[in-house]
Amino acid sequence: MATHTTRMLIIGSGPAGLSAAIYGARAGMEPIVVQGLQPGGQLTITTDVENYPGFRDVIQGPWLMQEMQAQAEHVGTRMMWDTIVDVDIASGSPFRAVGDSGDEYIGDTLVIATGAQAKWLGVPGEQELSGKGVSACATCDGFFYRGKKVAVIGGGNTAVEEALYLTNHSEDVTLIHRRDELRAEKILQDRLFAHPRITVIWNKAVDRFIGDPASGGLTGLALRDTVTGEMSEFATEGAFVAIGHAPSTELFKGKLETDESGYLVVEAGTPKTAVPGVFACGDVMDHTYRQAVTAAGTGCMAALDAERFLASLDFARNQQKKEAAASA
Ligand code: NDP
């Protein structure tokens, strides 16, 4: 069991955590990134990325994350292959965290970048056809379904926004919802119902994704009527599962404030939590934008604010030392 100390302890290694690390390292904070269960975050499970600025050609999500990690290490970040299982926030700075390995991590500042996970239906075919017709992100993958018939599953804001977004690419978008009313905000519903290229199918749940991952991918959905139980098939080449995201905040339950959906609460327009020295960035605090580039942006903000916090902490510690020396 080892103890690792740093000026900036970062939990999570997606675009938010690694951007915080790049800025933190360049500011001399010698950050430690504890990578977590999915090193590189959600981008490692997407394939083509076309909307991250700076790359004219299509790039791969896993490659982008490898590059970010290499850059973070190049400027002085220590990457730890470990998962934080406990953290003490109440005692204030320095913050102590314990890894799955048994190692202890001590950081003068704590940057939380644990991200979020798209929820999946968990029905047959979903995992096998993921990236081959089944996706959980229209903004990331919608472009690849240009001219094709697509379906969105869900009835909340995300599902309606994704259906509307997909009309930029597809002539034929169907929203499939398990009930006969949507949970989404009225204004979004109005836009959805008014759209000439969107159809809504009510009271249907997806029982199975149909298709061959090895040839052609998704071809359709097996639907079950939630009222009558009747089964039917819906032909489609693209299905977007939009049944919500779950932020990875289990570790911070009862330690930091979360909103009604479980996202960490920060001071508006900043990555500051209510605890001085603790910052949250990326999808763990953002349920609205959820893009790699916005996560990277808030990661940068967290590092800049961490640096400011450390400067005031150092000043206070030096003052204390001076006062102690003067009174000795
Ligand atoms: P929500 O939890 O609001 O909605 C999830 C939807 O998926 C519900 O309609 C739910 O059905 C359906 N669903 C859940 N599980 C299943 C399942 N197993 N099978 C079939 N359907 C299922 O999630 P969202 O991602 O839409 O929104 C999350 C939060 O983010 C909300 O607070 C939302 O307001 C916010 N948000 C805000 C946006 C904005 O302000 N622009 C944009 C996107 C999200 P049912 O209704 O039957 O429960």
PDB file of C-alpha atoms in Angstrom, residues 19-290:
ATOM      1  CA  SER A  19      -8.036  18.539 -19.674  1.00  0.00           C
ATOM      2  CA  ALA A  20      -7.879  19.465 -15.990  1.00  0.00           C
ATOM      3  CA  ALA A  21      -4.662  17.412 -15.815  1.00  0.00           C
ATOM      4  CA  ILE A  22      -3.074  19.148 -18.825  1.00  0.00           C
ATOM      5  CA  TYR A  23      -3.781  22.602 -17.400  1.00  0.00           C
ATOM      6  CA  GLY A  24      -2.891  21.538 -13.866  1.00  0.00           C
ATOM      7  CA  ALA A  25       0.411  19.990 -14.913  1.00  0.00           C
ATOM      8  CA  ARG A  26       1.399  23.019 -16.940  1.00  0.00           C
ATOM      9  CA  ALA A  27       0.675  25.169 -13.870  1.00  0.00           C
ATOM     10  CA  GLY A  28       3.115  23.033 -11.841  1.00  0.00           C
ATOM     11  CA  MET A  29       0.504  21.232  -9.746  1.00  0.00           C
ATOM     12  CA  GLU A  30       1.880  17.766 -10.611  1.00  0.00           C
ATOM     13  CA  PRO A  31      -1.593  16.257 -10.844  1.00  0.00           C
ATOM     14  CA  ILE A  32      -2.499  12.674 -10.242  1.00  0.00           C
ATOM     15  CA  VAL A  33      -5.296  11.208 -12.350  1.00  0.00           C
ATOM     16  CA  VAL A  34      -6.967   8.127 -10.942  1.00  0.00           C
ATOM     17  CA  GLN A  35      -8.404   6.586 -14.059  1.00  0.00           C
ATOM     18  CA  GLY A  36     -11.378   4.627 -12.786  1.00  0.00           C
ATOM     19  CA  LEU A  37     -13.205   1.661 -14.245  1.00  0.00           C
ATOM     20  CA  GLN A  38     -13.440   3.030 -17.778  1.00  0.00           C
ATOM     21  CA  PRO A  39     -10.099   4.727 -18.539  1.00  0.00           C
ATOM     22  CA  GLY A  40     -10.734   7.421 -21.143  1.00  0.00           C
ATOM     23  CA  GLY A  41     -14.439   7.615 -20.321  1.00  0.00           C
ATOM     24  CA  GLN A  42     -17.445   7.428 -22.623  1.00  0.00           C
ATOM     25  CA  LEU A  43     -15.466   8.329 -25.772  1.00  0.00           C
ATOM     26  CA  THR A  44     -13.716   4.992 -25.582  1.00  0.00           C
ATOM     27  CA  ILE A  45     -17.001   3.262 -26.384  1.00  0.00           C
ATOM     28  CA  THR A  46     -17.867   5.464 -29.362  1.00  0.00           C
ATOM     29  CA  THR A  47     -16.208   4.969 -32.698  1.00  0.00           C
ATOM     30  CA  ASP A  48     -16.126   7.833 -35.195  1.00  0.00           C
ATOM     31  CA  VAL A  49     -15.799  11.370 -33.835  1.00  0.00           C
ATOM     32  CA  GLU A  50     -16.355  14.230 -36.234  1.00  0.00           C
ATOM     33  CA  ASN A  51     -17.270  17.112 -33.954  1.00  0.00           C
ATOM     34  CA  TYR A  52     -14.169  17.510 -31.801  1.00  0.00           C
ATOM     35  CA  PRO A  53     -12.498  20.699 -33.056  1.00  0.00           C
ATOM     36  CA  GLY A  54      -9.133  20.487 -34.718  1.00  0.00           C
ATOM     37  CA  PHE A  55      -9.572  17.390 -36.854  1.00  0.00           C
ATOM     38  CA  ARG A  56     -10.851  17.727 -40.393  1.00  0.00           C
ATOM     39  CA  ASP A  57     -10.979  13.966 -40.957  1.00  0.00           C
ATOM     40  CA  VAL A  58     -12.989  11.480 -38.913  1.00  0.00           C
ATOM     41  CA  ILE A  59     -11.102  10.389 -35.813  1.00  0.00           C
ATOM     42  CA  GLN A  60     -11.735   7.514 -33.439  1.00  0.00           C
ATOM     43  CA  GLY A  61     -12.928   8.133 -29.872  1.00  0.00           C
ATOM     44  CA  PRO A  62     -10.416   5.722 -28.273  1.00  0.00           C
ATOM     45  CA  TRP A  63      -7.573   7.284 -30.281  1.00  0.00           C
ATOM     46  CA  LEU A  64      -8.573  10.802 -29.161  1.00  0.00           C
ATOM     47  CA  MET A  65      -8.502   9.700 -25.534  1.00  0.00           C
ATOM     48  CA  GLN A  66      -5.085   8.037 -25.959  1.00  0.00           C
ATOM     49  CA  GLU A  67      -3.752  11.292 -27.381  1.00  0.00           C
ATOM     50  CA  MET A  68      -5.228  13.333 -24.516  1.00  0.00           C
ATOM     51  CA  GLN A  69      -3.670  10.950 -22.016  1.00  0.00           C
ATOM     52  CA  ALA A  70      -0.299  11.058 -23.777  1.00  0.00           C
ATOM     53  CA  GLN A  71      -0.425  14.867 -23.722  1.00  0.00           C
ATOM     54  CA  ALA A  72      -1.357  14.920 -20.023  1.00  0.00           C
ATOM     55  CA  GLU A  73       1.544  12.576 -19.189  1.00  0.00           C
ATOM     56  CA  HIS A  74       3.940  14.490 -21.416  1.00  0.00           C
ATOM     57  CA  VAL A  75       3.381  17.669 -19.404  1.00  0.00           C
ATOM     58  CA  GLY A  76       3.822  15.906 -16.060  1.00  0.00           C
ATOM     59  CA  THR A  77       0.618  14.130 -15.016  1.00  0.00           C
ATOM     60  CA  ARG A  78       0.882  10.902 -13.085  1.00  0.00           C
ATOM     61  CA  MET A  79      -1.725   8.395 -14.314  1.00  0.00           C
ATOM     62  CA  MET A  80      -2.822   5.808 -11.771  1.00  0.00           C
ATOM     63  CA  TRP A  81      -4.455   2.567 -12.836  1.00  0.00           C
ATOM     64  CA  ASP A  82      -6.829   2.479  -9.878  1.00  0.00           C
ATOM     65  CA  THR A  83     -10.436   3.211  -8.933  1.00  0.00           C
ATOM     66  CA  ILE A  84     -11.312   5.427  -5.992  1.00  0.00           C
ATOM     67  CA  VAL A  85     -13.614   3.598  -3.598  1.00  0.00           C
ATOM     68  CA  ASP A  86     -13.752   6.089  -0.724  1.00  0.00           C
ATOM     69  CA  VAL A  87     -13.078   9.775  -0.264  1.00  0.00           C
ATOM     70  CA  ASP A  88     -13.059  12.080   2.742  1.00  0.00           C
ATOM     71  CA  ILE A  89     -14.401  15.479   1.810  1.00  0.00           C
ATOM     72  CA  ALA A  90     -15.794  16.630   5.154  1.00  0.00           C
ATOM     73  CA  SER A  91     -12.331  17.134   6.708  1.00  0.00           C
ATOM     74  CA  GLY A  92     -11.415  19.664   4.012  1.00  0.00           C
ATOM     75  CA  SER A  93      -8.092  20.188   2.251  1.00  0.00           C
ATOM     76  CA  PRO A  94      -5.981  18.083   1.964  1.00  0.00           C
ATOM     77  CA  PHE A  95      -8.531  15.558   0.716  1.00  0.00           C
ATOM     78  CA  ARG A  96      -7.895  11.860   1.257  1.00  0.00           C
ATOM     79  CA  ALA A  97      -9.103   9.151  -1.073  1.00  0.00           C
ATOM     80  CA  VAL A  98      -8.609   5.417  -1.054  1.00  0.00           C
ATOM     81  CA  GLY A  99      -8.204   3.312  -4.173  1.00  0.00           C
ATOM     82  CA  ASP A 100      -9.428  -0.166  -4.931  1.00  0.00           C
ATOM     83  CA  SER A 101      -5.745  -1.201  -4.779  1.00  0.00           C
ATOM     84  CA  GLY A 102      -5.555  -0.085  -1.155  1.00  0.00           C
ATOM     85  CA  ASP A 103      -3.339   2.873  -2.055  1.00  0.00           C
ATOM     86  CA  GLU A 104      -4.062   6.245  -0.460  1.00  0.00           C
ATOM     87  CA  TYR A 105      -4.230   9.472  -2.452  1.00  0.00           C
ATOM     88  CA  ILE A 106      -3.881  12.874  -0.804  1.00  0.00           C
ATOM     89  CA  GLY A 107      -4.649  16.023  -2.763  1.00  0.00           C
ATOM     90  CA  ASP A 108      -4.603  19.680  -1.718  1.00  0.00           C
ATOM     91  CA  THR A 109      -7.397  20.092  -4.257  1.00  0.00           C
ATOM     92  CA  LEU A 110      -9.848  17.545  -5.585  1.00  0.00           C
ATOM     93  CA  VAL A 111     -11.192  17.577  -9.137  1.00  0.00           C
ATOM     94  CA  ILE A 112     -14.144  15.281  -9.708  1.00  0.00           C
ATOM     95  CA  ALA A 113     -14.512  14.185 -13.318  1.00  0.00           C
ATOM     96  CA  THR A 114     -16.239  10.849 -12.918  1.00  0.00           C
ATOM     97  CA  GLY A 115     -18.625  11.447 -15.821  1.00  0.00           C
ATOM     98  CA  ALA A 116     -21.925   9.822 -16.579  1.00  0.00           C
ATOM     99  CA  GLN A 117     -23.136   6.720 -18.292  1.00  0.00           C
ATOM    100  CA  ALA A 118     -25.926   6.532 -20.834  1.00  0.00           C
ATOM    101  CA  LYS A 119     -28.585   4.180 -19.622  1.00  0.00           C
ATOM    102  CA  TRP A 120     -29.243   1.177 -21.840  1.00  0.00           C
ATOM    103  CA  LEU A 121     -32.355  -0.939 -22.159  1.00  0.00           C
ATOM    104  CA  GLY A 122     -30.523  -4.185 -21.401  1.00  0.00           C
ATOM    105  CA  VAL A 123     -32.459  -6.220 -23.971  1.00  0.00           C
ATOM    106  CA  PRO A 124     -31.069  -8.833 -26.414  1.00  0.00           C
ATOM    107  CA  GLY A 125     -29.112  -7.500 -29.390  1.00  0.00           C
ATOM    108  CA  GLU A 126     -28.442  -4.097 -27.848  1.00  0.00           C
ATOM    109  CA  GLN A 127     -24.852  -4.671 -26.788  1.00  0.00           C
ATOM    110  CA  GLU A 128     -23.930  -6.720 -29.864  1.00  0.00           C
ATOM    111  CA  LEU A 129     -25.288  -4.057 -32.256  1.00  0.00           C
ATOM    112  CA  SER A 130     -23.916  -1.070 -30.332  1.00  0.00           C
ATOM    113  CA  GLY A 131     -21.999   1.043 -32.881  1.00  0.00           C
ATOM    114  CA  LYS A 132     -23.576  -1.051 -35.661  1.00  0.00           C
ATOM    115  CA  GLY A 133     -26.947   0.681 -35.774  1.00  0.00           C
ATOM    116  CA  VAL A 134     -27.562   1.081 -32.052  1.00  0.00           C
ATOM    117  CA  SER A 135     -26.318   4.255 -30.381  1.00  0.00           C
ATOM    118  CA  ALA A 136     -26.975   6.330 -27.283  1.00  0.00           C
ATOM    119  CA  CYS A 137     -25.873   9.677 -28.757  1.00  0.00           C
ATOM    120  CA  ALA A 138     -27.548  11.333 -31.742  1.00  0.00           C
ATOM    121  CA  THR A 139     -25.158  14.292 -31.719  1.00  0.00           C
ATOM    122  CA  CYS A 140     -22.214  11.893 -31.982  1.00  0.00           C
ATOM    123  CA  ASP A 141     -23.592   9.375 -34.457  1.00  0.00           C
ATOM    124  CA  GLY A 142     -26.618  10.963 -36.186  1.00  0.00           C
ATOM    125  CA  PHE A 143     -24.529  12.026 -39.147  1.00  0.00           C
ATOM    126  CA  PHE A 144     -23.854   8.409 -40.087  1.00  0.00           C
ATOM    127  CA  TYR A 145     -27.554   7.811 -40.695  1.00  0.00           C
ATOM    128  CA  ARG A 146     -27.939  10.449 -43.380  1.00  0.00           C
ATOM    129  CA  GLY A 147     -30.888   9.538 -45.575  1.00  0.00           C
ATOM    130  CA  LYS A 148     -31.773   6.490 -43.474  1.00  0.00           C
ATOM    131  CA  LYS A 149     -34.846   5.719 -41.404  1.00  0.00           C
ATOM    132  CA  VAL A 150     -34.087   6.047 -37.700  1.00  0.00           C
ATOM    133  CA  ALA A 151     -35.850   5.476 -34.392  1.00  0.00           C
ATOM    134  CA  VAL A 152     -35.403   7.087 -30.988  1.00  0.00           C
ATOM    135  CA  ILE A 153     -36.444   5.256 -27.847  1.00  0.00           C
ATOM    136  CA  GLY A 154     -37.561   7.258 -24.810  1.00  0.00           C
ATOM    137  CA  GLY A 155     -39.988   9.985 -23.810  1.00  0.00           C
ATOM    138  CA  GLY A 156     -37.946  12.554 -21.881  1.00  0.00           C
ATOM    139  CA  ASN A 157     -36.170  15.742 -22.940  1.00  0.00           C
ATOM    140  CA  THR A 158     -33.185  13.833 -24.284  1.00  0.00           C
ATOM    141  CA  ALA A 159     -35.312  11.597 -26.515  1.00  0.00           C
ATOM    142  CA  VAL A 160     -37.283  14.509 -27.942  1.00  0.00           C
ATOM    143  CA  GLU A 161     -34.156  16.606 -28.484  1.00  0.00           C
ATOM    144  CA  GLU A 162     -32.443  13.678 -30.188  1.00  0.00           C
ATOM    145  CA  ALA A 163     -35.451  13.073 -32.452  1.00  0.00           C
ATOM    146  CA  LEU A 164     -35.487  16.756 -33.441  1.00  0.00           C
ATOM    147  CA  TYR A 165     -31.728  16.756 -33.969  1.00  0.00           C
ATOM    148  CA  LEU A 166     -31.906  13.660 -36.181  1.00  0.00           C
ATOM    149  CA  THR A 167     -34.221  15.436 -38.625  1.00  0.00           C
ATOM    150  CA  ASN A 168     -31.072  17.315 -39.720  1.00  0.00           C
ATOM    151  CA  HIS A 169     -29.866  14.062 -41.202  1.00  0.00           C
ATOM    152  CA  SER A 170     -32.835  11.796 -41.693  1.00  0.00           C
ATOM    153  CA  GLU A 171     -36.071  12.187 -43.624  1.00  0.00           C
ATOM    154  CA  ASP A 172     -37.881   9.676 -41.437  1.00  0.00           C
ATOM    155  CA  VAL A 173     -37.576   9.782 -37.637  1.00  0.00           C
ATOM    156  CA  THR A 174     -39.789   7.746 -35.318  1.00  0.00           C
ATOM    157  CA  LEU A 175     -39.981   8.265 -31.570  1.00  0.00           C
ATOM    158  CA  ILE A 176     -40.966   5.100 -29.724  1.00  0.00           C
ATOM    159  CA  HIS A 177     -42.239   5.520 -26.177  1.00  0.00           C
ATOM    160  CA  ARG A 178     -43.468   2.976 -23.654  1.00  0.00           C
ATOM    161  CA  ARG A 179     -46.407   5.109 -22.461  1.00  0.00           C
ATOM    162  CA  ASP A 180     -49.027   7.328 -24.127  1.00  0.00           C
ATOM    163  CA  GLU A 181     -47.595  10.618 -22.923  1.00  0.00           C
ATOM    164  CA  LEU A 182     -44.162  12.177 -22.914  1.00  0.00           C
ATOM    165  CA  ARG A 183     -42.182  13.319 -19.929  1.00  0.00           C
ATOM    166  CA  ALA A 184     -40.408  16.004 -21.987  1.00  0.00           C
ATOM    167  CA  GLU A 185     -41.053  19.738 -21.493  1.00  0.00           C
ATOM    168  CA  LYS A 186     -44.121  21.089 -23.280  1.00  0.00           C
ATOM    169  CA  ILE A 187     -42.162  23.344 -25.614  1.00  0.00           C
ATOM    170  CA  LEU A 188     -40.132  20.385 -26.852  1.00  0.00           C
ATOM    171  CA  GLN A 189     -43.266  18.290 -27.246  1.00  0.00           C
ATOM    172  CA  ASP A 190     -44.893  21.057 -29.302  1.00  0.00           C
ATOM    173  CA  ARG A 191     -41.885  21.142 -31.604  1.00  0.00           C
ATOM    174  CA  LEU A 192     -41.879  17.368 -31.914  1.00  0.00           C
ATOM    175  CA  PHE A 193     -45.582  17.047 -32.754  1.00  0.00           C
ATOM    176  CA  ALA A 194     -45.365  19.911 -35.248  1.00  0.00           C
ATOM    177  CA  HIS A 195     -42.455  18.371 -37.126  1.00  0.00           C
ATOM    178  CA  PRO A 196     -43.544  16.903 -40.487  1.00  0.00           C
ATOM    179  CA  ARG A 197     -40.834  14.228 -40.553  1.00  0.00           C
ATOM    180  CA  ILE A 198     -41.301  12.822 -37.046  1.00  0.00           C
ATOM    181  CA  THR A 199     -43.793  10.069 -36.188  1.00  0.00           C
ATOM    182  CA  VAL A 200     -44.529   8.974 -32.621  1.00  0.00           C
ATOM    183  CA  ILE A 201     -45.353   5.380 -31.738  1.00  0.00           C
ATOM    184  CA  TRP A 202     -47.020   5.107 -28.335  1.00  0.00           C
ATOM    185  CA  ASN A 203     -47.176   2.262 -25.826  1.00  0.00           C
ATOM    186  CA  LYS A 204     -44.375   0.217 -27.309  1.00  0.00           C
ATOM    187  CA  ALA A 205     -41.320  -1.206 -25.580  1.00  0.00           C
ATOM    188  CA  VAL A 206     -38.300  -2.615 -27.388  1.00  0.00           C
ATOM    189  CA  ASP A 207     -38.031  -6.319 -26.637  1.00  0.00           C
ATOM    190  CA  ARG A 208     -35.077  -7.033 -28.895  1.00  0.00           C
ATOM    191  CA  PHE A 209     -32.766  -5.384 -31.437  1.00  0.00           C
ATOM    192  CA  ILE A 210     -32.747  -7.339 -34.696  1.00  0.00           C
ATOM    193  CA  GLY A 211     -29.737  -7.597 -37.008  1.00  0.00           C
ATOM    194  CA  ASP A 212     -26.412  -9.253 -37.633  1.00  0.00           C
ATOM    195  CA  PRO A 213     -23.397  -7.417 -36.165  1.00  0.00           C
ATOM    196  CA  ALA A 214     -21.153  -9.144 -38.729  1.00  0.00           C
ATOM    197  CA  SER A 215     -23.123  -8.068 -41.810  1.00  0.00           C
ATOM    198  CA  GLY A 216     -25.145  -4.907 -42.172  1.00  0.00           C
ATOM    199  CA  GLY A 217     -25.864  -4.320 -38.487  1.00  0.00           C
ATOM    200  CA  LEU A 218     -29.296  -3.321 -37.226  1.00  0.00           C
ATOM    201  CA  THR A 219     -32.294  -4.043 -39.440  1.00  0.00           C
ATOM    202  CA  GLY A 220     -35.190  -3.638 -37.047  1.00  0.00           C
ATOM    203  CA  LEU A 221     -36.744  -3.680 -33.606  1.00  0.00           C
ATOM    204  CA  ALA A 222     -39.010  -6.242 -32.027  1.00  0.00           C
ATOM    205  CA  LEU A 223     -41.672  -4.169 -30.268  1.00  0.00           C
ATOM    206  CA  ARG A 224     -44.056  -5.225 -27.537  1.00  0.00           C
ATOM    207  CA  ASP A 225     -47.282  -3.313 -27.009  1.00  0.00           C
ATOM    208  CA  THR A 226     -47.245  -2.301 -23.338  1.00  0.00           C
ATOM    209  CA  VAL A 227     -51.071  -2.331 -23.184  1.00  0.00           C
ATOM    210  CA  THR A 228     -52.046  -5.422 -25.204  1.00  0.00           C
ATOM    211  CA  GLY A 229     -48.766  -7.368 -25.115  1.00  0.00           C
ATOM    212  CA  GLU A 230     -48.978  -7.799 -28.888  1.00  0.00           C
ATOM    213  CA  MET A 231     -45.645  -8.155 -30.686  1.00  0.00           C
ATOM    214  CA  SER A 232     -44.664  -6.381 -33.917  1.00  0.00           C
ATOM    215  CA  GLU A 233     -41.552  -5.558 -35.923  1.00  0.00           C
ATOM    216  CA  PHE A 234     -40.313  -2.122 -36.866  1.00  0.00           C
ATOM    217  CA  ALA A 235     -37.786  -1.885 -39.708  1.00  0.00           C
ATOM    218  CA  THR A 236     -34.957   0.604 -39.088  1.00  0.00           C
ATOM    219  CA  GLU A 237     -31.217   0.908 -39.684  1.00  0.00           C
ATOM    220  CA  GLY A 238     -30.577   3.224 -36.748  1.00  0.00           C
ATOM    221  CA  ALA A 239     -31.915   3.154 -33.185  1.00  0.00           C
ATOM    222  CA  PHE A 240     -31.005   5.758 -30.587  1.00  0.00           C
ATOM    223  CA  VAL A 241     -31.559   4.742 -26.997  1.00  0.00           C
ATOM    224  CA  ALA A 242     -32.376   7.952 -25.102  1.00  0.00           C
ATOM    225  CA  ILE A 243     -33.724   6.815 -21.762  1.00  0.00           C
ATOM    226  CA  GLY A 244     -31.558   9.051 -19.607  1.00  0.00           C
ATOM    227  CA  HIS A 245     -28.054   9.283 -18.255  1.00  0.00           C
ATOM    228  CA  ALA A 246     -26.840   8.319 -14.845  1.00  0.00           C
ATOM    229  CA  PRO A 247     -24.059  10.491 -13.408  1.00  0.00           C
ATOM    230  CA  SER A 248     -21.335   8.588 -11.591  1.00  0.00           C
ATOM    231  CA  THR A 249     -21.814  10.181  -8.195  1.00  0.00           C
ATOM    232  CA  GLU A 250     -22.211   7.140  -5.954  1.00  0.00           C
ATOM    233  CA  LEU A 251     -18.882   7.946  -4.264  1.00  0.00           C
ATOM    234  CA  PHE A 252     -20.070  11.395  -3.193  1.00  0.00           C
ATOM    235  CA  LYS A 253     -23.512  10.519  -1.810  1.00  0.00           C
ATOM    236  CA  GLY A 254     -24.134  12.465   1.385  1.00  0.00           C
ATOM    237  CA  LYS A 255     -20.766  14.238   0.934  1.00  0.00           C
ATOM    238  CA  LEU A 256     -21.586  16.730  -1.813  1.00  0.00           C
ATOM    239  CA  GLU A 257     -24.880  18.207  -2.918  1.00  0.00           C
ATOM    240  CA  THR A 258     -26.576  16.563  -5.903  1.00  0.00           C
ATOM    241  CA  ASP A 259     -29.647  17.703  -7.846  1.00  0.00           C
ATOM    242  CA  GLU A 260     -32.841  15.665  -8.281  1.00  0.00           C
ATOM    243  CA  SER A 261     -31.241  13.683 -11.135  1.00  0.00           C
ATOM    244  CA  GLY A 262     -28.101  12.909  -9.106  1.00  0.00           C
ATOM    245  CA  TYR A 263     -25.713  15.386 -10.821  1.00  0.00           C
ATOM    246  CA  LEU A 264     -23.211  17.263  -8.638  1.00  0.00           C
ATOM    247  CA  VAL A 265     -24.303  20.811  -7.907  1.00  0.00           C
ATOM    248  CA  VAL A 266     -21.804  23.582  -8.692  1.00  0.00           C
ATOM    249  CA  GLU A 267     -21.895  27.346  -8.378  1.00  0.00           C
ATOM    250  CA  ALA A 268     -23.529  28.615 -11.575  1.00  0.00           C
ATOM    251  CA  GLY A 269     -21.011  29.191 -14.367  1.00  0.00           C
ATOM    252  CA  THR A 270     -18.121  27.665 -12.396  1.00  0.00           C
ATOM    253  CA  PRO A 271     -16.892  24.168 -11.503  1.00  0.00           C
ATOM    254  CA  LYS A 272     -16.904  25.038  -7.742  1.00  0.00           C
ATOM    255  CA  THR A 273     -18.775  22.742  -5.383  1.00  0.00           C
ATOM    256  CA  ALA A 274     -19.886  24.028  -1.978  1.00  0.00           C
ATOM    257  CA  VAL A 275     -16.662  22.645  -0.440  1.00  0.00           C
ATOM    258  CA  PRO A 276     -13.639  24.929  -0.961  1.00  0.00           C
ATOM    259  CA  GLY A 277     -10.973  23.121  -2.982  1.00  0.00           C
ATOM    260  CA  VAL A 278     -13.374  20.576  -4.496  1.00  0.00           C
ATOM    261  CA  PHE A 279     -14.279  21.082  -8.157  1.00  0.00           C
ATOM    262  CA  ALA A 280     -16.569  19.126 -10.468  1.00  0.00           C
ATOM    263  CA  CYS A 281     -16.298  19.140 -14.238  1.00  0.00           C
ATOM    264  CA  GLY A 282     -17.677  17.332 -17.260  1.00  0.00           C
ATOM    265  CA  ASP A 283     -20.747  15.144 -17.410  1.00  0.00           C
ATOM    266  CA  VAL A 284     -20.853  14.565 -13.660  1.00  0.00           C
ATOM    267  CA  MET A 285     -22.105  18.144 -13.264  1.00  0.00           C
ATOM    268  CA  ASP A 286     -23.579  18.840 -16.725  1.00  0.00           C
ATOM    269  CA  HIS A 287     -26.761  17.139 -17.859  1.00  0.00           C
ATOM    270  CA  THR A 288     -27.499  19.661 -20.580  1.00  0.00           C
ATOM    271  CA  TYR A 289     -24.596  19.695 -23.057  1.00  0.00           C
ATOM    272  CA  ARG A 290     -22.710  16.441 -22.381  1.00  0.00           C
TER     273      ARG A 290
END
